[in-house]
Short mmCIF file of C-alpha atoms in Angstrom, two decimals:
data_model
loop_
_atom_site.label_atom_id
_atom_site.label_comp_id
_atom_site.label_asym_id
_atom_site.label_seq_id
_atom_site.Cartn_x
_atom_site.Cartn_y
_atom_site.Cartn_z
CA MET A 1 0.00 0.00 0.00
CA ALA A 2 1.36 3.43 -0.90
CA LEU A 3 2.28 5.84 1.86
CA ILE A 4 -0.41 8.37 0.98
CA ASP A 5 -3.02 5.60 0.84
CA MET A 6 -1.95 4.44 4.30
CA LEU A 7 -2.32 7.95 5.66
CA ALA A 8 -5.64 8.55 3.89
CA ALA A 9 -7.06 5.37 5.39
CA ALA A 10 -5.78 6.10 8.91
CA GLN A 11 -8.12 7.26 11.64
CA GLY A 12 -11.18 5.97 9.88
CA GLY A 13 -10.36 8.01 6.79
CA GLN A 14 -10.12 11.21 8.83
CA PHE A 15 -6.34 11.52 8.97
CA PHE A 16 -6.06 14.58 6.71
CA ALA A 17 -9.00 16.31 8.39
CA ASN A 18 -7.47 15.66 11.81
CA ALA A 19 -4.07 16.89 10.64
CA GLY A 20 -5.72 20.04 9.30
CA GLN A 21 -7.53 20.65 12.55
CA ALA A 22 -4.35 20.12 14.56
CA SER A 23 -2.42 22.58 12.40
CA GLY A 24 -5.15 25.17 11.93
CA LEU A 25 -5.78 24.41 8.27
CA ALA A 26 -8.88 23.53 6.29
CA ASP A 27 -9.19 19.82 5.46
CA GLY A 28 -8.51 20.22 1.75
CA VAL A 29 -5.51 22.49 2.30
CA ALA A 30 -4.03 20.07 4.83
CA GLU A 31 -4.58 17.10 2.54
CA LYS A 32 -3.00 18.81 -0.45
CA ALA A 33 0.00 19.88 1.64
CA MET A 34 0.42 16.43 3.21
CA ARG A 35 0.28 14.79 -0.22
CA ALA A 36 3.17 17.05 -1.24
CA ILE A 37 5.38 16.95 1.84
CA ALA A 38 4.90 13.35 3.05
CA PRO A 39 6.69 11.79 0.03
CA ALA A 40 9.55 14.27 0.42
CA ILE A 41 9.91 13.36 4.07
CA ALA A 42 9.73 9.64 3.20
CA GLU A 43 12.51 10.12 0.66
CA ARG A 44 14.69 11.88 3.25
CA LEU A 45 14.02 9.07 5.74
CA HIS A 46 14.96 6.55 3.06
CA ASP A 47 18.23 8.37 2.45
CA ARG A 48 18.86 8.48 6.20
CA ALA A 49 18.26 4.74 6.56
CA LYS A 50 20.61 3.99 3.68
CA SER A 51 23.37 6.21 5.01
CA ASP A 52 23.10 5.35 8.72
CA GLU A 53 20.78 2.54 9.78
CA ASP A 54 21.61 3.08 13.48
CA ALA A 55 20.56 6.73 13.26
CA PHE A 56 17.36 5.66 11.52
CA GLU A 57 16.66 3.14 14.30
CA LYS A 58 17.01 5.98 16.82
CA LEU A 59 14.38 7.91 14.89
CA VAL A 60 12.07 4.90 14.99
CA ASP A 61 12.66 4.68 18.74
CA LEU A 62 11.17 8.16 19.07
CA LEU A 63 7.81 6.66 18.21
CA ASP A 64 7.80 4.20 21.08
CA ASP A 65 5.85 5.67 23.95
CA ASP A 66 5.65 4.37 27.52
CA ASP A 67 3.84 1.15 26.59
CA GLY A 68 6.03 0.54 23.54
CA THR A 69 3.30 1.03 20.95
CA PHE A 70 2.47 3.71 18.45
CA ASP A 71 -0.85 3.72 16.70
CA LEU A 72 -1.23 5.60 13.42
CA ALA A 73 -4.98 5.08 13.79
CA ASP A 74 -5.05 7.15 17.00
CA PRO A 75 -5.15 10.92 16.36
CA GLY A 76 -3.59 11.63 19.76
CA SER A 77 -0.66 9.36 18.95
CA VAL A 78 0.18 11.25 15.77
CA MET A 79 -0.99 14.77 16.54
CA GLY A 80 -0.48 15.16 20.27
CA ALA A 81 2.21 17.38 21.79
CA GLU A 82 4.68 14.52 22.24
CA ALA A 83 4.19 13.35 18.66
CA VAL A 84 4.70 16.88 17.33
CA ALA A 85 7.90 17.20 19.38
CA ASP A 86 9.04 13.86 17.94
CA GLY A 87 8.19 15.10 14.45
CA GLU A 88 10.27 18.20 15.00
CA ALA A 89 13.19 16.00 16.10
CA ILE A 90 12.77 13.87 12.97
CA LEU A 91 12.80 16.97 10.76
CA ARG A 92 15.91 18.28 12.52
CA ASP A 93 17.64 14.97 11.89
CA ILE A 94 16.74 14.53 8.23
CA TYR A 95 16.93 18.18 7.13
CA GLY A 96 19.59 19.47 9.51
CA GLY A 97 17.22 21.75 11.39
CA GLN A 98 13.87 23.49 11.29
CA ALA A 99 15.38 26.47 9.50
CA ALA A 100 16.71 24.19 6.75
CA ALA A 101 13.45 22.25 6.44
CA ARG A 102 11.15 25.27 6.32
CA PRO A 103 11.98 26.65 2.84
CA ILE A 104 12.06 23.18 1.28
CA LEU A 105 8.67 22.26 2.67
CA ALA A 106 7.24 25.72 1.96
CA ARG A 107 8.06 25.26 -1.74
CA LEU A 108 6.17 21.97 -1.70
CA ALA A 109 3.18 23.44 0.11
CA PRO A 110 3.04 27.12 -0.87
CA GLY A 111 0.66 29.60 0.68
CA ILE A 112 0.58 28.08 4.17
CA ASP A 113 1.63 30.31 7.05
CA THR A 114 4.86 29.35 8.81
CA THR A 115 3.25 28.26 12.09
CA SER A 116 0.72 25.96 10.40
CA LEU A 117 3.35 24.57 8.04
CA GLU A 118 5.73 23.77 10.89
CA GLN A 119 2.94 22.04 12.82
CA LEU A 120 1.79 20.10 9.75
CA ALA A 121 5.37 19.15 8.83
CA ALA A 122 5.96 17.76 12.33
CA ILE A 123 2.73 15.75 12.09
CA ALA A 124 3.77 14.56 8.63
CA ALA A 125 7.21 13.47 9.85
CA THR A 126 5.78 11.50 12.75
CA SER A 127 3.06 10.00 10.55
CA VAL A 128 5.42 9.00 7.76
CA LEU A 129 7.78 7.32 10.19
CA ALA A 130 4.79 5.64 11.88
CA ALA A 131 3.59 4.36 8.50
CA LEU A 132 7.08 3.04 7.74
CA THR A 133 7.19 1.36 11.14
CA GLN A 134 3.73 -0.11 10.58
CA SER A 135 4.93 -1.47 7.23
CA TYR A 136 7.95 -2.95 8.96
CA ARG A 137 5.71 -4.74 11.45
CA THR A 138 3.28 -5.98 8.77
CA PRO A 139 5.00 -8.76 6.79
CA GLN A 140 2.45 -8.88 3.93
CA THR A 141 3.44 -5.33 2.98
CA LEU A 142 6.88 -6.63 2.07
CA VAL A 143 5.81 -9.22 -0.49
CA GLY A 144 6.24 -6.86 -3.45
CA ALA A 145 9.16 -5.04 -1.89
CA GLN A 146 11.85 -7.71 -2.08
CA PRO A 147 13.31 -6.56 -5.43
CA ALA A 148 13.81 -3.09 -3.96
CA ALA A 149 16.15 -4.47 -1.30
CA SER A 150 18.82 -5.58 -3.71
CA ALA A 151 18.54 -2.40 -5.71
CA SER A 152 18.82 0.05 -2.83
CA GLY A 153 20.77 -1.68 -0.09
CA GLY A 154 20.05 -0.91 3.53
CA GLY A 155 18.77 -4.33 4.60
CA LEU A 156 15.20 -4.82 5.71
CA LEU A 157 14.71 -1.15 6.54
CA GLY A 158 16.03 -0.22 3.12
CA THR A 159 13.54 -2.64 1.58
CA ILE A 160 10.66 -1.13 3.48
CA LEU A 161 11.67 2.43 2.81
CA SER A 162 12.28 1.76 -0.87
CA ALA A 163 8.84 0.23 -1.25
CA VAL A 164 7.10 3.03 0.63
CA VAL A 165 9.03 5.80 -1.09
CA GLU A 166 8.32 4.23 -4.47
CA GLY A 167 4.63 4.06 -3.60
CA ALA A 168 4.68 7.64 -2.32
CA MET A 169 6.32 8.88 -5.49
CA LYS A 170 3.82 7.03 -7.67
CA GLY A 171 0.99 8.48 -5.60
CA ALA A 172 2.41 11.99 -5.88
CA ALA A 173 2.91 11.58 -9.62
CA SER A 174 -0.67 10.40 -10.10
CA GLN A 175 -1.92 13.40 -8.08
CA LEU A 176 0.02 15.77 -10.31
CA ALA A 177 -1.26 14.04 -13.44
#
């Protein structure tokens, strides 16, 4: 399943609406922005996993809360204060800082005020990593991903990320078409 499809289906199909509400944006604006920035974040995470799997594992560890679970289906898990702080940490790691991430993400989602964009980007980072983690924990997602492993390197995480990034890019391309 493509990354965007996973997000769209999350929270009973209300993921984008909930993300918009959490970031002060209308549903449609939030969805359009998430469809643009989520694949870019997934690609950065993929690059991070390929270059330093240990660092990527540390990012995944951010998602583990006190009981060791993270539920993409739970709006509080993805959009709560702790999740937003985790998303900000993810963005710092993969972009080198909020200041570096801001102009890149603003070009992908133009017309959104800085505060809302930063909030939405943090939610997107947490959600993308949660979707990747969910894919990692769901073996049937990997059936079609095996060829990507040999092409991209990075072991199992590289396989997962390659499959999700490929799906995200296809989804983004179909949205633009």
